[in-house]
Coordinates of C-alpha atoms in Angstrom, one line a residue:
M1 CA -10.3 -10.1 43.2
T2 CA -11.1 -10.9 46.9
D3 CA -12.0 -7.5 48.4
L4 CA -14.9 -5.9 46.6
P5 CA -15.3 -2.1 46.9
D6 CA -18.5 -1.0 48.7
I7 CA -21.1 -0.8 46.0
D8 CA -22.7 2.4 47.4
Q9 CA -19.3 4.1 47.4
F10 CA -18.7 2.8 43.9
R11 CA -22.0 4.3 42.8
K12 CA -21.2 7.6 44.5
E13 CA -17.8 7.8 42.8
A14 CA -19.4 7.0 39.4
R15 CA -22.0 9.7 39.9
V16 CA -19.3 12.2 40.8
W17 CA -17.3 11.3 37.7
L18 CA -20.4 11.5 35.5
E19 CA -21.2 14.9 36.9
Q20 CA -17.7 16.1 36.0
N21 CA -17.7 14.7 32.5
A22 CA -21.3 14.7 31.2
E23 CA -24.5 16.9 31.3
A24 CA -27.3 15.7 33.5
L25 CA -30.5 14.9 31.6
P26 CA -33.7 17.0 32.2
E27 CA -36.3 15.1 34.2
A28 CA -38.4 14.5 31.0
D29 CA -35.6 12.5 29.4
K30 CA -34.9 10.2 32.3
S31 CA -36.9 7.3 30.8
D32 CA -34.9 4.6 32.6
D33 CA -36.6 5.7 35.8
E34 CA -39.8 3.5 36.1
E35 CA -41.4 6.2 38.3
Q36 CA -40.7 9.0 35.9
E37 CA -43.6 9.9 33.6
V38 CA -43.0 11.0 30.0
Q39 CA -44.4 14.5 29.3
W40 CA -45.7 15.1 25.8
G41 CA -43.8 17.8 24.0
Q42 CA -40.7 17.6 26.2
G43 CA -37.4 15.9 25.5
S44 CA -36.7 14.1 22.2
D45 CA -39.4 12.7 20.1
N46 CA -37.1 10.3 18.3
V47 CA -38.6 6.8 18.4
A48 CA -36.8 5.3 15.4
I49 CA -35.6 1.7 15.6
F50 CA -33.2 2.0 12.7
H51 CA -31.8 5.5 12.3
N52 CA -31.6 7.3 9.0
Y53 CA -28.5 9.4 9.0
T54 CA -26.1 10.5 6.2
D55 CA -22.6 9.1 6.3
E56 CA -21.3 12.4 7.5
H57 CA -23.8 12.6 10.4
E58 CA -23.2 8.9 11.3
L59 CA -19.4 9.5 11.4
E60 CA -19.9 12.5 13.5
R61 CA -22.0 10.5 16.0
L62 CA -19.5 7.7 16.0
N63 CA -16.6 10.0 16.8
A64 CA -18.6 11.4 19.7
V65 CA -19.3 7.9 21.0
K66 CA -15.6 7.1 20.6
A67 CA -14.5 10.1 22.6
W68 CA -17.0 9.3 25.4
Q69 CA -16.0 5.6 25.5
R70 CA -12.3 6.6 25.7
K71 CA -13.1 8.7 28.8
K72 CA -15.0 5.8 30.3
F73 CA -12.1 3.5 29.5
D74 CA -9.5 5.8 31.1
A75 CA -11.7 6.2 34.2
G76 CA -12.1 2.4 34.6
Y77 CA -15.8 2.2 33.7
A78 CA -15.6 0.6 30.3
M79 CA -14.6 -2.9 31.5
I80 CA -16.1 -3.1 34.9
N81 CA -16.8 -6.9 34.8
W82 CA -14.0 -8.0 32.5
P83 CA -11.2 -10.1 34.0
E84 CA -8.3 -8.3 35.3
D85 CA -5.8 -10.2 33.1
V86 CA -7.3 -8.5 30.0
G87 CA -7.5 -5.0 31.5
G88 CA -10.8 -5.2 33.3
R89 CA -11.7 -4.6 37.0
G90 CA -13.0 -8.0 37.7
L91 CA -16.2 -6.8 39.5
P92 CA -19.5 -8.6 39.6
A93 CA -22.5 -7.7 37.4
T94 CA -24.1 -5.7 40.2
Y95 CA -21.4 -3.1 39.7
V96 CA -22.1 -2.8 36.0
R97 CA -25.8 -2.3 36.8
A98 CA -24.9 0.3 39.3
Y99 CA -22.9 2.3 36.8
T100 CA -25.3 2.0 33.9
T101 CA -28.2 3.1 36.2
E102 CA -26.2 6.3 37.1
E103 CA -25.1 6.8 33.4
S104 CA -28.7 6.7 32.2
K105 CA -29.3 10.0 34.1
F106 CA -26.8 11.8 31.9
R107 CA -26.8 13.0 28.3
I108 CA -24.2 10.8 26.6
P109 CA -23.6 10.3 22.8
S110 CA -26.1 8.0 21.2
A111 CA -24.4 4.7 20.4
G112 CA -26.1 3.7 17.1
E113 CA -25.5 0.2 15.7
L114 CA -21.8 -0.2 15.5
P115 CA -20.5 0.5 19.0
P116 CA -22.8 -2.1 20.8
T117 CA -21.8 -4.6 18.1
S118 CA -18.1 -3.9 18.4
M119 CA -18.0 -3.9 22.2
G120 CA -20.9 -6.2 23.1
L121 CA -20.5 -8.9 20.5
I122 CA -17.0 -8.9 18.8
A123 CA -15.0 -8.1 21.9
T124 CA -16.9 -10.5 24.1
T125 CA -16.5 -13.3 21.5
I126 CA -12.8 -12.7 21.3
G127 CA -12.7 -12.8 25.1
A128 CA -14.3 -16.3 24.9
F129 CA -12.3 -17.8 22.1
G130 CA -9.2 -15.6 21.5
T131 CA -5.6 -16.6 22.2
P132 CA -3.7 -14.5 24.8
E133 CA -2.1 -12.7 21.9
Q134 CA -5.5 -12.0 20.2
K135 CA -7.0 -10.7 23.5
E136 CA -4.0 -8.4 23.9
M137 CA -4.4 -7.3 20.3
F138 CA -8.2 -6.7 20.3
V139 CA -10.0 -6.5 23.6
K140 CA -8.8 -3.2 25.0
P141 CA -8.7 -1.5 21.6
L142 CA -12.3 -2.6 21.0
M143 CA -13.6 -1.7 24.5
S144 CA -11.9 1.8 24.3
M145 CA -13.2 2.1 20.7
E146 CA -9.8 2.8 19.4
I147 CA -11.0 0.3 16.7
C148 CA -14.4 -1.0 15.7
G149 CA -15.5 -4.5 14.7
C150 CA -18.6 -5.8 12.9
Q151 CA -20.1 -9.2 12.1
L152 CA -19.5 -10.9 8.8
F153 CA -22.1 -13.7 9.1
S154 CA -25.2 -13.6 6.8
E155 CA -25.0 -14.2 3.1
P156 CA -27.5 -13.9 0.2
S157 CA -28.3 -17.6 0.5
A158 CA -27.5 -18.0 4.2
G159 CA -29.6 -15.9 6.5
S160 CA -31.7 -17.7 9.1
D161 CA -30.0 -20.9 8.0
L162 CA -26.5 -19.4 8.6
A163 CA -24.9 -22.8 8.5
S164 CA -25.5 -22.8 4.7
L165 CA -22.9 -20.1 4.2
T166 CA -20.5 -20.5 1.3
T167 CA -17.8 -17.9 1.8
R168 CA -14.7 -20.0 1.2
A169 CA -11.5 -20.1 3.2
V170 CA -8.5 -21.9 1.6
R171 CA -5.3 -22.6 3.5
D172 CA -2.1 -21.5 1.8
G173 CA 0.9 -22.1 4.1
D174 CA 0.7 -19.7 7.0
E175 CA -2.1 -17.7 5.3
W176 CA -5.8 -18.2 4.4
V177 CA -7.4 -16.9 1.2
L178 CA -11.0 -15.8 1.6
N179 CA -13.6 -15.4 -1.2
G180 CA -17.3 -14.7 -0.8
Q181 CA -20.1 -12.2 -0.1
K182 CA -21.6 -11.1 3.3
V183 CA -24.8 -9.1 3.6
W184 CA -26.9 -7.2 6.2
T185 CA -23.7 -6.1 8.0
S186 CA -24.4 -3.3 10.5
G187 CA -21.7 -0.6 10.6
A188 CA -19.3 -2.1 8.1
R189 CA -18.6 1.2 6.4
F190 CA -17.1 2.6 9.6
A191 CA -15.5 -0.6 11.0
E192 CA -11.8 -1.5 10.9
W193 CA -12.3 -5.2 11.4
G194 CA -14.9 -7.9 10.8
L195 CA -15.5 -11.3 12.5
A196 CA -16.1 -13.6 9.5
I197 CA -17.5 -17.1 9.6
T198 CA -16.3 -19.0 6.6
R199 CA -16.3 -22.5 5.1
H200 CA -13.0 -24.3 4.9
D201 CA -14.3 -27.8 4.2
F202 CA -17.3 -28.6 1.8
D203 CA -17.0 -32.3 2.2
V204 CA -18.3 -32.6 5.8
P205 CA -21.8 -31.8 7.2
K206 CA -22.4 -28.1 7.0
H207 CA -22.1 -27.4 10.8
K208 CA -18.6 -29.0 10.9
G209 CA -16.7 -27.3 8.1
M210 CA -16.6 -23.7 9.3
T211 CA -13.8 -21.6 10.7
A212 CA -13.8 -18.0 12.1
F213 CA -11.4 -15.2 11.3
M214 CA -10.8 -11.6 12.2
V215 CA -10.6 -9.8 8.9
P216 CA -8.9 -6.4 8.6
F217 CA -10.9 -4.1 6.3
N218 CA -7.8 -2.4 4.9
A219 CA -6.7 -5.7 3.4
P220 CA -6.6 -5.9 -0.4
G221 CA -9.8 -7.4 -1.8
V222 CA -12.3 -6.2 0.9
E223 CA -15.1 -4.0 -0.6
V224 CA -18.0 -2.5 1.4
R225 CA -21.3 -1.3 -0.2
A226 CA -24.2 0.4 1.5
I227 CA -27.7 -1.1 1.3
K228 CA -30.6 1.4 1.2
Q229 CA -33.6 0.4 3.3
M230 CA -37.3 1.3 3.0
S231 CA -37.2 3.8 5.9
G232 CA -34.6 5.8 4.0
G233 CA -31.4 5.0 5.8
A234 CA -28.5 2.7 5.1
N235 CA -27.7 1.0 8.4
F236 CA -26.7 -2.2 6.6
N237 CA -24.0 -3.1 4.1
E238 CA -22.8 -5.9 1.9
V239 CA -19.2 -6.9 2.1
F240 CA -17.3 -8.6 -0.8
L241 CA -14.2 -10.6 -0.1
T242 CA -12.1 -11.3 -3.2
D243 CA -8.8 -13.2 -2.7
V244 CA -8.4 -11.6 0.7
R245 CA -5.2 -13.0 2.4
I246 CA -5.0 -13.1 6.1
P247 CA -2.5 -14.8 8.4
D248 CA -3.4 -17.9 10.4
S249 CA -2.8 -15.8 13.6
L250 CA -6.1 -14.0 12.9
R251 CA -8.0 -17.3 13.0
L252 CA -10.4 -17.2 16.0
G253 CA -10.8 -20.6 17.6
P254 CA -9.7 -23.9 16.2
V255 CA -10.1 -24.9 12.6
G256 CA -13.6 -26.4 12.2
E257 CA -15.0 -24.7 15.3
G258 CA -16.5 -21.7 13.4
W259 CA -20.1 -22.8 14.2
K260 CA -19.4 -22.7 17.9
V261 CA -17.9 -19.2 17.6
A262 CA -20.9 -18.1 15.6
L263 CA -23.4 -19.5 18.1
T264 CA -21.6 -17.7 21.0
C265 CA -21.6 -14.4 19.2
L266 CA -25.2 -14.8 18.2
G267 CA -26.1 -15.5 21.8
F268 CA -24.5 -12.1 22.7
E269 CA -26.4 -10.5 19.8
R270 CA -29.8 -11.9 20.9
D271 CA -29.1 -10.3 24.3
H272 CA -28.4 -7.0 22.6
S273 CA -31.4 -7.4 20.2
S274 CA -33.7 -8.3 23.1
G275 CA -33.4 -4.8 24.5
S276 CA -31.5 -5.9 27.6
T277 CA -28.6 -3.6 26.7
S278 CA -30.7 -0.5 26.1
S279 CA -34.1 0.8 26.8
H280 CA -33.9 3.4 24.0
T281 CA -34.5 1.2 20.9
G282 CA -37.6 2.6 19.3
G283 CA -40.6 3.9 21.3
T284 CA -41.6 2.9 24.8
Y285 CA -44.9 2.2 26.5
K286 CA -44.5 5.5 28.4
Q287 CA -44.3 7.4 25.2
V288 CA -47.4 5.7 23.9
I289 CA -49.3 6.6 27.2
A290 CA -48.2 10.2 26.7
A291 CA -49.5 10.2 23.1
A292 CA -52.8 8.8 24.3
E293 CA -53.3 11.5 26.9
W294 CA -52.3 14.2 24.4
A295 CA -54.8 12.8 21.8
G296 CA -57.6 12.7 24.4
V297 CA -58.2 8.9 24.0
S298 CA -56.6 7.7 27.2
K299 CA -60.1 7.0 28.7
D300 CA -61.2 4.9 25.8
P301 CA -61.7 1.4 27.2
I302 CA -60.1 -0.3 24.2
I303 CA -57.1 2.0 24.3
R304 CA -56.8 1.6 28.1
Q305 CA -56.8 -2.2 27.7
S306 CA -54.1 -2.0 25.0
L307 CA -52.0 0.3 27.2
A308 CA -52.3 -2.1 30.2
D309 CA -51.2 -5.0 28.0
L310 CA -48.2 -2.9 26.8
Y311 CA -47.1 -2.3 30.4
I312 CA -47.5 -5.9 31.5
Q313 CA -45.6 -7.2 28.5
H314 CA -42.9 -4.6 29.0
K315 CA -42.3 -5.6 32.6
V316 CA -42.2 -9.3 31.7
A317 CA -39.6 -8.7 29.0
Q318 CA -37.6 -6.3 31.2
L319 CA -37.3 -8.9 34.0
T320 CA -36.4 -11.7 31.6
N321 CA -33.7 -9.5 29.9
R322 CA -32.3 -8.4 33.3
R323 CA -31.8 -12.1 34.2
A324 CA -30.1 -12.9 30.9
A325 CA -27.9 -9.8 31.1
A326 CA -26.9 -10.5 34.6
G327 CA -25.8 -14.0 33.5
L328 CA -23.7 -12.6 30.7
R329 CA -22.1 -10.0 32.9
A330 CA -21.2 -12.7 35.4
G331 CA -19.3 -14.6 32.6
Q332 CA -22.0 -17.2 31.8
T333 CA -22.3 -18.5 28.2
P334 CA -25.3 -17.0 26.4
G335 CA -28.3 -19.3 26.9
P336 CA -31.9 -19.6 25.5
E337 CA -33.0 -16.6 27.7
G338 CA -31.7 -14.3 25.0
S339 CA -34.0 -15.9 22.5
L340 CA -37.0 -15.7 24.8
G341 CA -36.2 -12.0 25.6
K342 CA -35.8 -11.2 21.9
L343 CA -39.2 -12.7 21.1
M344 CA -40.8 -10.7 23.8
W345 CA -39.1 -7.5 22.7
T346 CA -40.0 -7.8 19.1
A347 CA -43.6 -8.7 20.0
N348 CA -43.7 -5.5 22.1
M349 CA -42.4 -3.4 19.2
T350 CA -45.3 -4.7 17.1
R351 CA -47.8 -4.0 19.9
I352 CA -46.5 -0.5 20.2
S353 CA -46.9 0.0 16.5
N354 CA -50.4 -1.2 16.5
V355 CA -51.5 0.9 19.5
I356 CA -49.8 4.1 18.4
S357 CA -51.5 3.6 15.0
Q358 CA -54.9 3.5 16.7
I359 CA -54.0 6.6 18.7
L360 CA -52.5 8.8 16.0
G361 CA -54.4 7.5 12.9
T362 CA -53.9 9.8 9.9
R363 CA -51.3 11.9 11.6
L364 CA -48.9 9.1 10.7
V365 CA -49.5 9.6 6.9
A366 CA -47.7 13.0 6.5
D367 CA -45.6 15.3 8.6
N368 CA -47.8 18.3 9.6
G369 CA -45.2 19.7 11.9
E370 CA -46.8 18.4 15.2
W371 CA -44.3 17.3 17.8
G372 CA -44.1 13.6 18.3
T373 CA -46.7 12.4 15.7
Y374 CA -45.2 11.7 12.3
A375 CA -42.0 10.7 14.2
W376 CA -43.7 7.4 15.0
N377 CA -43.6 6.5 11.3
E378 CA -40.0 5.4 11.7
H379 CA -40.8 3.1 14.5
I380 CA -43.6 1.5 12.5
L381 CA -41.4 1.0 9.4
G382 CA -38.5 -0.3 11.5
A383 CA -40.4 -2.8 13.8
P384 CA -40.7 -5.6 11.1
G385 CA -37.0 -5.6 10.6
Y386 CA -36.3 -6.3 14.2
R387 CA -38.1 -9.6 13.9
I388 CA -35.2 -10.6 11.6
A389 CA -32.2 -8.9 13.2
G390 CA -30.2 -11.2 15.4
G391 CA -32.1 -14.3 14.1
S392 CA -35.7 -14.4 12.9
D393 CA -38.7 -15.1 15.3
E394 CA -38.9 -18.6 13.8
V395 CA -35.3 -19.4 14.7
Q396 CA -35.8 -18.1 18.2
R397 CA -38.9 -20.2 18.7
N398 CA -37.0 -23.3 17.6
I399 CA -34.3 -22.5 20.2
V400 CA -36.8 -22.1 23.0
G401 CA -38.7 -25.2 21.9
E402 CA -35.6 -27.4 21.8
R403 CA -33.5 -26.0 24.7
V404 CA -36.3 -24.9 27.2
L405 CA -39.3 -27.0 26.5
G406 CA -37.4 -30.1 25.4
L407 CA -39.3 -30.5 22.2
P408 CA -37.8 -32.7 19.4
P409 CA -35.8 -30.7 16.9
E410 CA -37.1 -29.9 13.4
P411 CA -36.2 -32.7 10.9
R412 CA -32.8 -31.9 9.3
V413 CA -32.4 -34.2 6.3
D414 CA -28.9 -32.7 5.6
K415 CA -27.6 -33.1 9.1
D416 CA -25.2 -35.9 8.3
V417 CA -24.7 -35.2 4.6
A418 CA -21.6 -33.5 3.2
F419 CA -22.3 -29.9 2.5
S420 CA -21.3 -30.2 -1.2
E421 CA -23.7 -33.1 -1.6
A422 CA -26.5 -31.2 0.2
Q423 CA -25.9 -28.3 -2.2
R424 CA -26.2 -30.7 -5.2
L425 CA -29.4 -32.2 -3.9
A426 CA -30.9 -28.7 -3.3
R427 CA -30.3 -27.7 -6.9
K428 CA -32.3 -30.7 -8.3

């Protein structure tokens, strides 16, 4: 595209469309505005990181998001920076930022876990590795949320060391037969497709014997089970694949390139997990300040120092995430910025938990009906999990150390050993 539309006119048109299709937020809820203070007792007091909804409520929320996304898609705001040959508008990242800034001022359905995964991870990975036929089959349906996709990556014995996965893919003519178990899968109960990383060759080093597939969840042999978490919800699932047959046309990328597909998808996931795609994951520093003022401790020197630290770290993480997000929206391959941003974001979640615990004290123990107090319990319980989601802190530090600081990689004794032999040695 050579002639770009005037960005101010684009923003104005987006604002008019939003005014016609969504309800404007009250000032108290416009938390994306850096100048807007949060008033205690106004707006929502939901600060959960992982939400605890029933399946019925989750499905109701998902259907609302689908309806909204379809409106955006039809109006041309769902694929602003996607290439025109796959149905996008081919505009730069600045136009995406302009639209999302306007959208943040309106009440739109809460996305939850599955929609960002489906659109921000699965669709973008297919955009990077898919054949023209696969892009035609998946990209627009995923971006309009006609269908939803989830990740099938982690396994009971392959979490942070994802390359140790053992889900097996065996070629049978023009089909592949998949057997294995995946775990910690967000949104699997409501997804139609899963992006699975499998092992097709056990006799080469572990990073070389993997292949990626798009797996239809209505295929015989696919079973999804919910996992109950300590905060009471069931955001995650385990998925069992038993003699699941899929055609070779659903293979994503070349045979043996599954690790490359996985790394690309994980790069998009770290951008998502770093908070660069949303400012509404868990509580914010502004909400902590409002709590301190309500509790009468905002003048306490220790609390004030903690609040100042929260603000500084928030700004550093925000700027890092914006840079990483701008690169992704411009079509760049995910880099180590996502890992750095995720480390900052998870550290800030822990800081928020610590400061709000100092401020609210025993009000966190039981729900006494006060607005905005016990609600923080869900943030505190969820924060540790975010240090694992999208790759643990230890994995992120290794990425930053090797790819940013140029430090030598950790010793990998199984790097050049056939995976089957590495498994045998590990059992000794």
